Structure formats: C-alpha cells, structure tokens
XYZ file of C-alpha atoms in Angstrom:
685
model
C -50.111 -82.950 -48.925
C -46.627 -81.549 -48.493
C -46.027 -78.002 -49.423
C -49.537 -76.932 -49.352
C -51.748 -74.985 -46.734
C -55.304 -74.453 -46.257
C -56.719 -71.117 -47.796
C -60.078 -69.722 -47.067
C -63.134 -72.155 -47.184
C -60.755 -75.011 -46.268
C -59.136 -75.006 -49.794
C -55.369 -75.833 -50.023
C -53.109 -72.483 -50.798
C -49.828 -73.173 -52.514
C -46.734 -71.633 -50.849
C -44.010 -71.040 -53.203
C -40.355 -72.117 -52.028
C -38.552 -69.210 -53.531
C -40.867 -66.782 -51.676
C -40.218 -68.390 -48.367
C -36.721 -68.112 -48.847
C -36.908 -64.465 -49.497
C -38.723 -63.747 -46.501
C -36.263 -65.532 -44.234
C -33.427 -63.625 -45.934
C -35.173 -60.258 -45.248
C -35.598 -61.175 -41.696
C -31.991 -62.234 -41.139
C -30.720 -58.913 -42.985
C -33.163 -57.087 -40.551
C -31.868 -58.796 -37.425
C -28.159 -58.233 -38.607
C -28.683 -54.429 -39.232
C -30.553 -54.065 -35.733
C -27.687 -56.053 -34.241
C -25.166 -53.906 -35.958
C -26.757 -50.837 -34.966
C -26.836 -51.702 -31.141
C -23.347 -53.161 -31.037
C -22.006 -50.186 -33.235
C -23.590 -47.717 -30.818
C -22.080 -49.577 -27.900
C -18.519 -49.533 -29.561
C -18.823 -45.947 -30.474
C -19.784 -45.264 -26.701
C -16.777 -47.463 -25.524
C -14.545 -45.361 -27.935
C -15.773 -42.238 -26.426
C -15.452 -43.289 -22.955
C -11.763 -45.111 -23.344
C -10.395 -42.754 -26.027
C -11.870 -39.407 -26.360
C -13.266 -38.629 -22.773
C -11.431 -41.155 -20.486
C -11.395 -38.976 -17.640
C -15.213 -38.054 -17.484
C -16.360 -41.033 -15.462
C -12.994 -41.291 -13.791
C -13.745 -37.875 -12.126
C -17.188 -39.002 -11.224
C -15.939 -42.112 -9.672
C -13.296 -40.257 -7.935
C -16.071 -37.855 -6.633
C -18.023 -40.622 -5.293
C -15.030 -42.346 -3.680
C -12.656 -39.429 -2.425
C -13.398 -36.187 -0.528
C -10.793 -33.585 -1.826
C -10.065 -30.958 1.010
C -8.206 -27.956 0.207
C -5.246 -26.886 2.292
C -4.932 -23.136 1.683
C -1.269 -22.019 1.035
C -0.123 -18.965 3.211
C 0.760 -16.090 1.081
C 4.298 -14.733 1.160
C 5.355 -12.353 3.960
C 6.120 -8.656 3.242
C 9.218 -7.285 5.129
C 10.459 -3.623 5.478
C 13.897 -2.996 4.477
C 14.892 -3.123 8.165
C 13.492 -6.587 8.865
C 10.254 -5.322 10.190
C 7.444 -7.748 9.331
C 4.708 -5.944 7.625
C 2.369 -8.634 6.242
C 1.995 -12.521 7.287
C -0.408 -15.362 7.075
C -1.728 -16.699 10.277
C -3.011 -20.184 10.767
C -6.615 -20.232 11.556
C -9.560 -22.983 11.017
C -12.845 -22.946 9.121
C -15.750 -24.781 10.662
C -17.751 -26.848 7.998
C -20.372 -29.592 8.389
C -21.562 -32.646 6.359
C -25.149 -32.637 7.800
C -25.943 -36.238 6.174
C -23.068 -37.741 8.292
C -24.656 -36.384 11.530
C -26.988 -38.535 13.537
C -30.575 -37.539 13.756
C -30.674 -37.366 17.418
C -27.548 -35.022 17.545
C -28.816 -32.260 14.924
C -30.490 -30.288 17.533
C -27.853 -30.596 20.454
C -25.055 -29.998 17.732
C -26.983 -26.581 16.461
C -27.294 -25.520 20.110
C -23.681 -26.077 21.161
C -22.080 -25.059 17.864
C -24.142 -21.673 17.661
C -22.864 -20.815 21.192
C -19.166 -21.591 20.466
C -19.067 -20.053 17.007
C -21.455 -17.112 18.141
C -23.857 -17.703 15.540
C -27.796 -17.661 15.499
C -29.044 -20.974 16.555
C -32.023 -21.090 14.164
C -29.793 -20.645 11.042
C -27.444 -23.285 12.484
C -30.113 -25.736 12.811
C -31.538 -25.102 9.436
C -28.359 -26.022 7.954
C -27.745 -29.016 9.812
C -31.377 -30.152 9.121
C -30.692 -30.552 5.448
C -30.157 -34.125 5.700
C -28.912 -34.653 2.333
C -26.254 -32.104 2.101
C -22.808 -33.225 2.382
C -21.099 -29.843 2.878
C -22.252 -26.401 4.300
C -20.169 -23.519 5.795
C -20.751 -22.611 9.610
C -17.869 -20.028 10.188
C -14.596 -18.938 8.479
C -11.349 -18.399 10.081
C -11.708 -18.839 13.801
C -8.883 -19.102 16.255
C -7.391 -22.008 17.848
C -9.410 -22.000 20.921
C -12.575 -21.787 19.090
C -11.548 -24.829 16.801
C -10.492 -26.765 19.972
C -13.812 -26.063 21.621
C -15.727 -27.395 18.691
C -13.318 -30.384 18.285
C -13.969 -31.075 22.044
C -17.660 -31.053 21.923
C -17.735 -33.386 18.800
C -15.440 -35.935 20.755
C -17.381 -35.965 23.937
C -20.739 -36.442 21.899
C -19.318 -38.647 19.259
C -20.346 -36.428 16.522
C -19.431 -37.211 12.993
C -19.644 -34.719 10.259
C -18.353 -31.562 11.701
C -15.154 -30.676 9.787
C -12.550 -28.511 11.294
C -10.331 -27.584 8.386
C -6.967 -25.678 8.741
C -7.014 -22.246 6.825
C -5.124 -19.025 6.600
C -5.877 -15.249 7.066
C -3.703 -12.373 6.231
C -2.549 -10.060 9.282
C -0.508 -7.013 9.401
C 1.440 -6.903 12.639
C 1.908 -3.116 12.619
C -1.653 -2.449 12.435
C -2.601 1.145 11.508
C 0.595 1.527 9.365
C 1.386 1.583 5.628
C -2.180 0.891 4.720
C -1.896 2.788 1.203
C 1.173 0.914 0.263
C 0.552 -2.552 1.529
C -3.228 -2.773 0.674
C -5.277 -5.877 1.814
C -6.743 -9.151 0.605
C -10.229 -10.440 0.217
C -11.910 -13.423 2.166
C -9.965 -15.989 -0.183
C -6.667 -14.304 0.464
C -6.421 -12.759 -2.970
C -4.837 -9.486 -3.218
C -7.210 -6.524 -3.507
C -5.157 -3.285 -3.184
C -1.572 -1.953 -2.813
C 1.408 -4.169 -3.051
C -1.068 -7.458 -2.182
C -2.562 -6.573 -5.630
C 0.486 -5.659 -7.511
C 2.340 -8.880 -6.475
C -0.603 -11.113 -6.056
C 0.738 -13.711 -8.303
C 4.082 -13.563 -6.640
C 2.657 -13.724 -3.006
C 0.005 -16.466 -3.577
C 1.466 -20.019 -2.968
C 0.172 -23.162 -4.288
C -2.772 -24.833 -2.130
C -2.279 -28.305 -0.631
C -4.959 -31.139 -0.687
C -6.147 -33.781 1.560
C -7.725 -36.783 -0.386
C -9.909 -38.964 1.941
C -11.502 -42.206 0.794
C -15.323 -42.556 1.339
C -17.215 -45.864 1.799
C -20.321 -46.926 -0.298
C -22.544 -44.545 2.020
C -20.348 -41.550 1.297
C -18.746 -41.454 4.762
C -15.099 -40.851 5.303
C -12.947 -43.842 5.687
C -10.194 -44.028 8.483
C -7.098 -41.877 8.157
C -4.941 -44.351 6.791
C -6.948 -44.130 3.388
C -5.822 -40.529 3.404
C -3.303 -38.999 1.050
C -1.827 -35.529 1.959
C -0.233 -32.982 -0.573
C 1.571 -30.238 1.330
C 0.566 -26.509 0.473
C 3.580 -24.551 -0.893
C 3.653 -20.971 0.574
C 4.359 -17.800 -1.654
C 7.367 -15.921 -2.229
C 8.585 -13.146 0.148
C 8.863 -9.461 -0.605
C 11.415 -7.107 0.958
C 10.757 -3.477 0.426
C 12.823 -0.498 -0.027
C 10.680 1.052 2.675
C 12.388 1.540 6.025
C 9.867 0.958 8.774
C 11.582 3.349 11.009
C 11.738 6.062 8.300
C 8.181 5.314 7.353
C 7.049 5.817 11.270
C 9.016 9.058 11.278
C 7.272 10.427 8.119
C 3.890 9.069 9.275
C 4.066 10.647 12.599
C 5.083 14.097 11.300
C 2.526 14.126 8.336
C -0.218 12.904 10.544
C 0.550 15.536 13.329
C 0.426 18.361 10.620
C -2.998 17.224 9.187
C -4.546 17.648 12.769
C -2.671 20.782 13.604
C -3.670 22.512 10.316
C -6.989 20.892 9.723
C -6.037 19.599 6.255
C -9.334 18.766 4.737
C -8.221 16.743 1.708
C -5.481 14.699 2.907
C -1.844 15.059 2.993
C 1.014 13.361 1.136
C 4.532 12.531 2.186
C 7.410 11.037 0.318
C 11.051 10.040 1.095
C 13.107 9.087 -1.702
C 16.787 7.986 -2.168
C 17.832 10.497 -4.879
C 20.638 8.302 -6.265
C 18.499 5.128 -6.903
C 14.870 6.044 -6.973
C 14.077 3.642 -3.979
C 11.231 4.789 -2.082
C 12.419 4.946 1.753
C 8.698 6.091 3.008
C 5.572 6.910 1.389
C 2.323 8.131 2.988
C -1.090 9.365 2.505
C -2.700 10.795 5.735
C -5.118 9.859 7.203
C -4.406 6.346 6.247
C -6.241 3.172 7.293
C -5.568 0.069 9.083
C -5.152 -2.795 6.512
C -6.393 -5.316 9.199
C -9.730 -3.309 8.898
C -9.755 -1.513 5.666
C -13.527 -1.293 5.067
C -14.204 0.704 8.277
C -14.239 4.297 7.454
C -11.544 6.066 9.408
C -13.185 9.639 9.051
C -15.600 9.698 11.913
C -17.938 12.439 10.342
C -17.807 10.574 6.919
C -18.578 7.347 8.749
C -21.598 8.721 10.517
C -22.925 10.304 7.466
C -22.716 6.910 5.684
C -24.428 5.001 8.538
C -27.342 7.547 8.559
C -28.199 6.258 4.994
C -30.170 3.020 4.171
C -30.444 0.720 1.340
C -28.760 0.944 -1.893
C -28.087 4.568 -1.127
C -25.993 3.546 2.022
C -24.078 0.932 -0.182
C -23.115 3.266 -2.834
C -21.962 5.935 -0.323
C -20.052 3.363 1.473
C -18.219 1.923 -1.583
C -17.304 5.697 -2.695
C -16.031 6.428 0.694
C -14.062 3.077 0.990
C -12.565 3.641 -2.524
C -11.400 7.044 -1.740
C -9.816 5.929 1.612
C -7.779 2.960 -0.276
C -6.291 5.346 -2.938
C -2.682 6.084 -2.689
C -2.978 9.755 -3.248
C 0.868 9.785 -3.726
C 0.570 8.119 -7.081
C -3.088 8.138 -8.158
C -4.034 12.024 -7.790
C -2.734 14.959 -9.857
C -2.111 18.355 -8.326
C -0.772 21.720 -9.002
C 2.801 21.773 -7.930
C 2.891 25.446 -7.514
C 6.399 27.180 -6.793
C 8.044 23.948 -6.332
C 7.784 23.568 -9.969
C 10.299 26.558 -10.491
C 12.961 24.154 -9.808
C 12.125 22.541 -13.243
C 11.731 25.766 -15.048
C 15.082 27.077 -13.542
C 17.024 23.672 -14.326
C 15.631 23.801 -17.778
C 16.722 27.513 -18.462
C 20.129 26.742 -17.091
C 20.621 23.623 -19.172
C 19.357 25.370 -22.344
C 21.966 28.145 -21.835
C 19.440 30.869 -21.864
C 19.993 32.002 -18.444
C 22.896 31.898 -15.933
C 23.107 32.147 -12.072
C 23.791 36.101 -12.702
C 21.094 36.775 -15.126
C 18.917 39.557 -13.823
C 14.962 40.362 -14.321
C 12.959 42.953 -12.838
C 10.044 42.316 -10.550
C 7.620 45.204 -10.099
C 5.344 43.283 -7.956
C 3.210 42.366 -10.925
C 3.561 41.723 -14.705
C 1.385 41.822 -17.683
C 1.461 38.886 -20.326
C -0.845 39.235 -23.477
C -3.287 41.338 -21.428
C -3.034 38.976 -18.493
C -1.874 40.302 -15.351
C 0.154 38.019 -12.864
C 1.051 39.144 -9.380
C 4.260 38.206 -7.225
C 3.284 35.254 -4.923
C 4.254 37.360 -1.850
C 3.028 40.682 -2.969
C 6.604 41.996 -2.764
C 8.438 44.333 -5.150
C 11.861 42.865 -5.390
C 13.383 45.073 -8.088
C 16.279 43.815 -10.053
C 16.966 40.192 -9.024
C 19.497 37.461 -9.868
C 18.630 33.910 -10.702
C 19.527 32.874 -6.945
C 17.466 35.803 -5.527
C 14.395 34.996 -7.925
C 14.378 31.446 -6.622
C 15.102 32.324 -3.043
C 12.179 34.776 -2.980
C 9.951 32.499 -5.173
C 9.271 35.581 -7.457
C 6.376 34.820 -10.029
C 7.326 37.696 -12.270
C 11.172 36.658 -12.530
C 10.091 33.022 -13.548
C 7.266 34.343 -16.006
C 10.583 36.114 -17.822
C 12.649 32.965 -17.649
C 10.113 30.927 -19.132
C 9.729 33.439 -21.935
C 13.045 33.406 -22.550
C 13.315 29.577 -22.684
C 10.165 29.379 -25.163
C 7.386 27.384 -25.213
C 8.856 24.386 -27.390
C 11.836 24.010 -25.196
C 9.737 24.327 -22.065
C 7.409 21.399 -23.290
C 10.405 19.398 -24.383
C 12.075 19.748 -20.859
C 8.788 18.979 -19.214
C 8.643 15.902 -20.882
C 12.207 14.964 -20.236
C 11.789 15.251 -16.637
C 9.009 12.629 -16.957
C 6.117 14.898 -16.212
C 3.919 13.610 -19.003
C 4.061 9.859 -18.204
C 3.648 7.600 -15.397
C 6.756 6.971 -13.350
C 6.547 3.206 -13.682
C 6.555 2.348 -9.932
C 5.674 -1.144 -8.825
C 2.492 -0.234 -7.339
C -1.207 -0.387 -8.557
C -3.473 2.657 -9.218
C -0.718 5.078 -10.523
C -2.271 7.644 -12.902
C -1.184 7.184 -16.510
C -1.123 10.823 -17.779
C -0.738 14.195 -16.279
C -2.258 17.394 -17.417
C -0.129 19.562 -19.415
C -0.069 21.830 -22.323
C 1.711 20.769 -25.763
C 3.698 23.638 -27.421
C 1.033 23.920 -30.187
C -1.662 24.577 -27.718
C 0.323 26.896 -25.696
C 0.054 30.701 -25.718
C 2.030 33.380 -23.983
C -0.256 33.454 -20.980
C -0.157 29.644 -20.526
C 3.619 29.619 -20.784
C 3.616 32.154 -18.062
C 1.340 30.475 -15.652
C 3.073 26.983 -16.221
C 6.465 28.610 -15.743
C 5.843 29.274 -12.033
C 3.832 26.062 -11.335
C 0.269 26.733 -12.338
C -2.003 25.337 -15.195
C -0.185 22.189 -15.397
C -0.952 19.060 -12.837
C 1.287 16.209 -12.289
C 1.365 13.338 -9.827
C 3.283 14.037 -6.375
C 5.615 11.034 -7.018
C 6.322 12.489 -10.561
C 7.199 15.858 -9.020
C 9.652 14.181 -6.460
C 11.154 12.207 -9.100
C 11.830 15.313 -11.227
C 13.328 17.158 -8.356
C 15.388 14.164 -7.697
C 17.016 14.467 -11.239
C 17.628 18.241 -10.590
C 19.921 17.301 -7.881
C 21.626 13.924 -8.463
C 23.565 15.037 -11.561
C 20.700 15.106 -14.025
C 19.393 11.540 -14.101
C 15.809 10.754 -14.400
C 15.553 7.412 -12.142
C 12.321 5.139 -12.313
C 11.032 5.013 -8.676
C 10.776 1.413 -7.158
C 9.333 0.056 -3.848
C 10.243 -3.961 -3.842
C 13.903 -4.499 -3.279
C 13.821 -8.244 -3.249
C 11.969 -11.346 -4.074
C 12.648 -14.564 -2.333
C 11.486 -18.041 -2.955
C 9.742 -19.982 -0.224
C 13.232 -21.795 0.273
C 14.940 -18.496 0.665
C 16.587 -18.341 -2.636
C 16.561 -14.805 -3.957
C 14.952 -14.865 -7.372
C 14.769 -11.130 -7.965
C 16.946 -8.035 -6.848
C 15.931 -4.552 -7.979
C 18.588 -2.398 -9.443
C 18.480 1.240 -10.115
C 17.087 2.178 -13.600
C 18.254 5.533 -15.235
C 15.494 6.631 -17.698
C 17.351 9.323 -19.279
C 19.984 12.216 -18.696
C 17.622 15.242 -18.384
C 20.243 18.087 -17.672
C 24.057 18.156 -17.301
C 25.869 17.233 -14.253
C 27.065 21.065 -14.366
C 23.444 22.439 -14.384
C 22.679 19.958 -11.515
C 25.643 21.236 -9.362
C 24.307 24.933 -9.965
C 20.876 24.044 -8.937
C 22.028 22.407 -5.752
C 23.746 25.845 -4.720
C 20.608 27.562 -5.601
C 18.307 25.336 -3.672
C 20.566 25.717 -0.515
C 20.304 29.436 -0.756
C 16.333 29.064 -0.761
C 16.706 27.531 2.746
C 19.486 29.930 4.091
C 18.305 33.158 2.586
C 14.765 32.789 1.222
C 11.270 31.382 1.821
C 12.541 28.008 2.797
C 14.007 28.847 6.202
C 11.604 26.590 7.968
C 13.150 23.764 6.336
C 16.594 24.103 7.786
C 17.992 21.435 9.833
C 20.648 22.271 12.646
C 23.938 20.516 11.651
C 23.091 19.659 8.012
C 23.187 21.672 4.850
C 19.562 21.503 3.117
C 18.320 22.541 -0.148
C 14.531 23.031 -0.613
C 11.758 24.866 -2.328
C 8.425 25.971 -1.070
C 5.252 26.044 -2.965
C 1.640 27.300 -2.252
C -0.611 26.547 -5.166
C -4.108 27.311 -5.955
C -6.451 24.484 -6.857
C -7.877 26.062 -10.204
C -10.559 23.326 -10.390
C -11.773 23.779 -6.859
C -15.186 25.240 -6.327
C -13.640 27.001 -3.363
C -11.440 30.049 -4.539
C -9.605 29.779 -1.474
C -8.418 26.247 -1.582
C -4.571 25.813 -1.568
C -2.075 23.140 -1.557
C 1.041 23.822 0.934
C 3.897 22.005 -0.225
C 7.661 21.769 0.374
C 10.466 19.813 -1.109
C 13.941 19.084 0.716
C 17.027 17.565 -0.153
C 19.920 16.696 2.189
C 22.718 16.903 2.462
C 22.598 19.298 -0.492
C 26.344 19.312 -1.099
C 26.213 15.423 -1.380
C 22.424 14.561 -1.932
C 21.079 11.460 -0.346
C 17.600 11.580 0.103
C 14.629 14.130 -0.878
C 11.486 14.667 1.120
C 8.162 15.941 -0.350
C 5.341 17.037 1.914
C 2.006 18.373 0.559
C -0.752 19.533 2.706
C -4.002 19.596 0.524
C -6.506 22.287 1.626
C -5.234 23.242 5.223
C -7.275 25.595 7.203
C -4.960 27.249 9.388
C -3.344 30.680 10.332
C -1.787 30.653 6.681
C -1.654 28.528 3.687
C 2.031 29.044 3.035
C 3.972 25.797 2.099
C 7.038 27.382 3.697
C 5.224 27.873 6.947
C 3.204 24.634 7.190
C 5.173 21.897 5.242
C 8.609 23.333 5.687
C 8.664 22.196 9.350
C 7.354 19.015 8.738
C 10.341 18.199 6.073
C 12.653 19.690 8.755
C 11.307 17.404 11.228
C 11.773 14.267 9.084
C 15.410 15.063 8.044
C 16.376 15.793 11.587
C 15.526 12.229 12.526
C 16.148 10.416 9.272
C 19.629 11.733 8.604
C 21.412 10.633 11.824
C 19.290 7.327 11.517
C 21.057 6.918 7.976
C 24.326 7.460 9.575
C 24.742 11.044 8.259
C 26.278 12.759 11.094
C 25.620 16.453 11.720
C 28.272 19.212 11.395
C 27.288 22.092 13.549
C 28.560 25.579 12.934
C 29.859 27.614 15.929
C 26.495 29.648 15.941
C 24.516 26.407 15.990
C 26.716 24.822 18.371
C 26.437 27.801 20.893
C 22.825 27.775 20.320
C 21.983 24.322 20.627
C 24.273 22.912 23.293
C 25.898 23.937 26.740
C 28.063 22.571 29.271
C 26.268 20.967 32.363
C 26.781 22.709 35.527
C 27.592 20.901 38.691
C 24.829 20.657 40.998
C 25.852 17.776 43.323
C 25.238 18.521 46.932
C 22.541 21.037 46.059
C 18.984 20.827 47.421
C 16.674 19.637 44.702
C 14.615 22.872 44.080
C 17.752 24.733 43.643
C 19.436 22.082 41.379
C 16.373 22.343 39.215
C 16.456 26.043 39.079
C 20.111 26.076 38.235
C 19.682 23.491 35.491
C 16.921 25.539 33.717
C 19.235 28.480 33.618
C 21.374 26.448 31.236
C 18.460 25.174 29.208
C 18.198 21.529 30.769
C 15.443 19.758 32.526
C 15.904 17.892 35.951
C 14.958 14.180 36.279
C 15.074 13.026 40.009
C 15.709 9.694 41.346
C 14.727 9.032 44.755
C 12.799 11.012 47.202
C 15.477 12.605 49.305
C 16.169 16.529 49.400
C 19.848 16.570 48.255
C 21.568 15.609 45.137
C 24.095 12.954 45.671
C 25.098 12.351 42.085
C 24.234 13.575 38.474
C 24.401 12.152 34.926
C 25.861 13.627 32.720
C 28.716 14.686 34.951
C 29.573 18.454 35.204
C 31.252 19.994 32.298
C 29.910 17.577 29.731
C 28.356 19.161 26.635
C 24.730 18.069 26.186
C 21.849 19.139 24.059
C 19.652 21.985 25.517
C 16.328 20.879 26.345
C 17.693 17.275 27.470
C 17.275 15.913 30.984
C 19.969 15.626 33.581
C 19.411 12.845 36.088
C 19.977 13.859 39.633
C 20.377 10.906 42.279
C 19.038 11.820 45.652
C 19.383 8.472 47.179
C 22.456 9.158 49.055
C 22.978 10.099 52.640
C 21.670 13.787 53.623
C 24.604 15.586 54.714
C 23.460 18.115 57.205
C 26.678 19.781 57.883
C 27.111 20.562 54.384
C 23.816 22.081 54.512
C 24.640 24.322 57.346
C 27.665 25.217 55.603
C-alpha cells in the first residue's frame, strides 16, 4: 500500500508526511551551512591574499621565478684638501656557487680546480659543492681580476654551470700607513667601523644595484636577455680640511720623536688654523695602516698576544686593537701642565686683576694652606713681571695670579674656553666631559695646582682650541675636519663654514697674550721652538701624570703659534711618557714644533723674514771653485758651510751651480761639473 513501510515482523509501519519533510529540510539547511562555511572560508582567504596581503605570494612567486643579485655600491671617496686621494673603492669579484646547477660529473674536478685558483682547502670546497640541493654558497670574497678571470676561463673550458662571479667593491687607502686614526676603516660589508668612515658612513654609503635574472621551472638561470640591470649609485665624496703635505710633515716629525725619545704611551700632534678652527693635520703615533687595521703595530705587544691561546688571546687581541684604533687627540684626557698657564694668564688679564707689569715674588717655593709647591725648574726668580713669569714658566708666580683671580672667576673662564665640554669636532669617539673642579668643590690648594696646569684633565684638542682663542682675538671656534661634501654627480651639497662658539676674552687681551707668548720663545723656556725667519709664540709644558703608578711618568708638551704678530696656525705636540735624557717639554717637544713650522709656513706661502743675525748665521755667498781640483774644491766649499755634489769622474771642476757669489743656505749642496776637458796648463800654473 502506498505511504506504508514494513516494520519488525513484516508488519507495516506508517511514515508521516510532515516528519519526512522536516528531515529533508534539516538536511538542506545542514548542506547549506557546510557550503557557506567552505565558500566563506575561501572568500576570506581570497580577500586576505588580494587585499590585505597581496605581496606575500607575489614575493614567493618572484623568488621562484627570479634570481636577485646585489651589485654593491662603491663608497664615496675621501680626499685631502690638496687633492690627494685618501680612501677609494676598488672593483673586485666575489666567487659563489649554486651546487644544484653543477653537473654531477664536474663536482670533483671543480673542487680541485677552484681550490687551487682561489687558494682554498680542496676538501672544504668539495663539501660545499656536494650539497646538491643548495642554490647558493660562498667560496671566496673579493678576489682580484686575474683570479676572477682564471675562474671564468676554467668554467668556460669545462662547460661548468653554477659558478657565479659577482662584481663587488672593497675599500682601499692608497697612501697606506697614513692618517689611520683619522680615516678609520670599514668591515667586510663596507660599513664604516672607525674614524671618518664611521662618522660619515651614511654619506659615504651608496645605493646598491641589482641584477634580476629569470629562472626556469627547474630553478636554473635563463639567457641574459631575460635579465634586468639596476645600476648601483656610489656614495658622496668628502674633501677634508687636512692637507696631505702638512699631515706628512707632522706625522714624520712626531714619529721620529717617538723613536728618538722612546715614548711609551704614544704621542699626539695637531696643526690647526687658528682663525677658522679647521684641522690641517692630526696624528697619534704610532699609527696603523687602515688597509690592515687588525694587525697590532707594536711588535712586543703583538708577540705577547700571539703567545696566548683561546678566549684569553681573543680578549687580549681585542683590547690591543681598540687601543690602537683610538684617536688619542680627541678620545683621551691629559694634564696639560704649564701650557695651561696661557689660560690662567689670559683669564687674569681679561678680568683686570693683573697687567703685563704686575709683579709677584718667586722664592723657589710657596706654601698654600699647608701644602708646599715648588717652582718647576727649581730656580728662585725673585720679583717678576707677568712677561717674566710666563717666560720662566714659574709655578709660584701663577699660583699667586690664580689666587688673585679667585676660584669662581677661574672656573668661569675654564668653562668659557671650552674646557668642560666636547669641542664638537666631526669625528667619532670624542670624550664628552673633561675632569675639573667646580667652584664649590675647589679649595685654595686645588686652585693653586689648577692655576699652573695640574689637577685638571682636558683633551689635547680642547687645549689647542683654547690656545687658538687666546691668540685669534679671543674667539672660541669649533674645530672641524670635513670641508666639503659632494654628491656623486659632483654637485656640492655641503660646505663647512667657521663656527664661533663664543667670545672668551677681549681682542686687547689677545694682543697682549701674543706678545707674552713671543717672549717665551725669544727669552724663556721655549727657545727650542724658534724658527729662523719667523716670529713664533709658544709655551712649554712638562706635566706629572697624577693618576699613573709611575711617579716619574711625565707628558712633555709644547704649543707654538706662528706668525705670532699675525697668527695663522697653531701646533701642539705632546709626548706621553718619554724615556730620554730629560722629560722637559721645551727640550723634547719644542724642536718638533719648530721642525713642523719651518716646513709648513713656507708651504702655506708665508715667506720668512730673516734678521741680520739670522742671515749671517744661515746663509753665505758661494765661493768660486771652477778650475779647482775636486779635493781642493770640496775643502773650500766646506769652509763656507756647503757640501759638494760632483757630476762626472774627472779631476777638475769645469763649472758650478749655483754660480760664484750667489747667496745660498749653509748646508746645501753645490753641484760641481767635472765633465769638461782637463786643462794641464792651468794645472801647471
């Protein structure tokens, strides 16, 4: 019967039409819900892929379809003020491999050949090339053109695919062991790590280029016409205030002094334009070669480090390298000693508490609040004027000047001269704060010792910047070392201008100080800094290192300014812990300053003006030795202070240069030409 089903025992079971419709409806609802859930999830996923994260799969697809090779951008060059190239980027090549692209039969031959060309361990190369699923591995960084060509030739001859020769750049310093502490160096990725390379890293760093190469379904590179090149953009160029010729003069003179006087704790030399604050030269000696900065230059220290092993050696090596890289001129503090008397003197004059004629008595020693101070040179000077006290570098005199100035005014001028804060020079690693007493912490004894340059510590650059303010009319300048920045297209994007931080003392005070400083050189302790033909002002310093475990440790220093009647440059030379016949700054550092000035001043176009006494001492008229036998000619020239330089191998002088009667500097060589015919008659006569 319709509408009935059999139940248990074959008995028919009734099915209600309403219940059947209900089941079908629930089934349809369930099916619709499942469909909505599935399609809803797909819609949400599509929305995410197309709207909120459209680049994710695109990047994965591009990674599968393209090889992105970076072309490193060359760093900007660094030039000295005279045009000398100091730092440049050199094209080189990095050798990489895609082992999966190399045929199985070529793995072993490639390992053997490449290890020989690249000077690598064959087993290590074989291990890298045997990683058949690898798509990239480094074999060797930054090889030269000849090596890259050798790799390319082998691959071409053997049909090897998967060996990649990628263009790269490396930083080079053409001048070698020169200006290391100023230039600094870069790491393996050409990022600046020290010196100017670090300070101007963003400016020097260019924009890398790229080569996009299409890959086929198996991941191999397709032909070159499927590649896209995006050129690398080089970094900007720096031009420094440092003149390479002046830098060579300074480095040579300071390095020679370090060797001669066995300077244990390195030496510092700075040459500054006193009217602008531009650094013309700066050195810490011994210095390192920026092409090889990690090699310890001190042989004894290097041997001591190499004698260690493991972590102990690593720690010692890092400590030695950090000390070697430090630019001591800006990173370290020192006791300036008697050079600081220039600051005390200028402050007292400017404050009006003393004049050039003010007199104080030096009894060889002086007692301040129960503490006895001795005169530096052990003399009893008696009654002295300010000029005499400065020329003699008399400690008791300046203790009394400091007392008259008072601790508050002393501290105010100390700060005004920039000795409490960093100079702001555009170099990394400058120490931010010096060591000094504030007025509330300064007693009579501290004021006394600070007045002649002890008990306070400043940086070498701070001291020279303050001295520049003493002589340039009283203006404290901000020192700087980068004169100009040029974009890759040559357009100048920055040009430095002198920055006056403040007026410290009056122009009148500065003029008086210039006269007093000249007296130090002509009549006082600074005579070794004199330069014939030039008026030089200076000040000596021999400071005790109060925080040293060696009570005999001294810093021998000298500051010189020339021409003192129209100041142009200042030179500071400090020898830290010399071990010589003396530790006197005037005796050891004074001649170094004189040597630098004697060469730099003429180079800058500042001509000498000799006194009659200097003229007679330094110059003579060349005698006439034409026709003389060579031995007699040599002897005659020596009597006048000249040397003989012979041309030819004959016995008689045929001609000479300079000619007879010409005034020449004693010690110079007179060229004697003996190639003319021998005149027997003249010889007989």
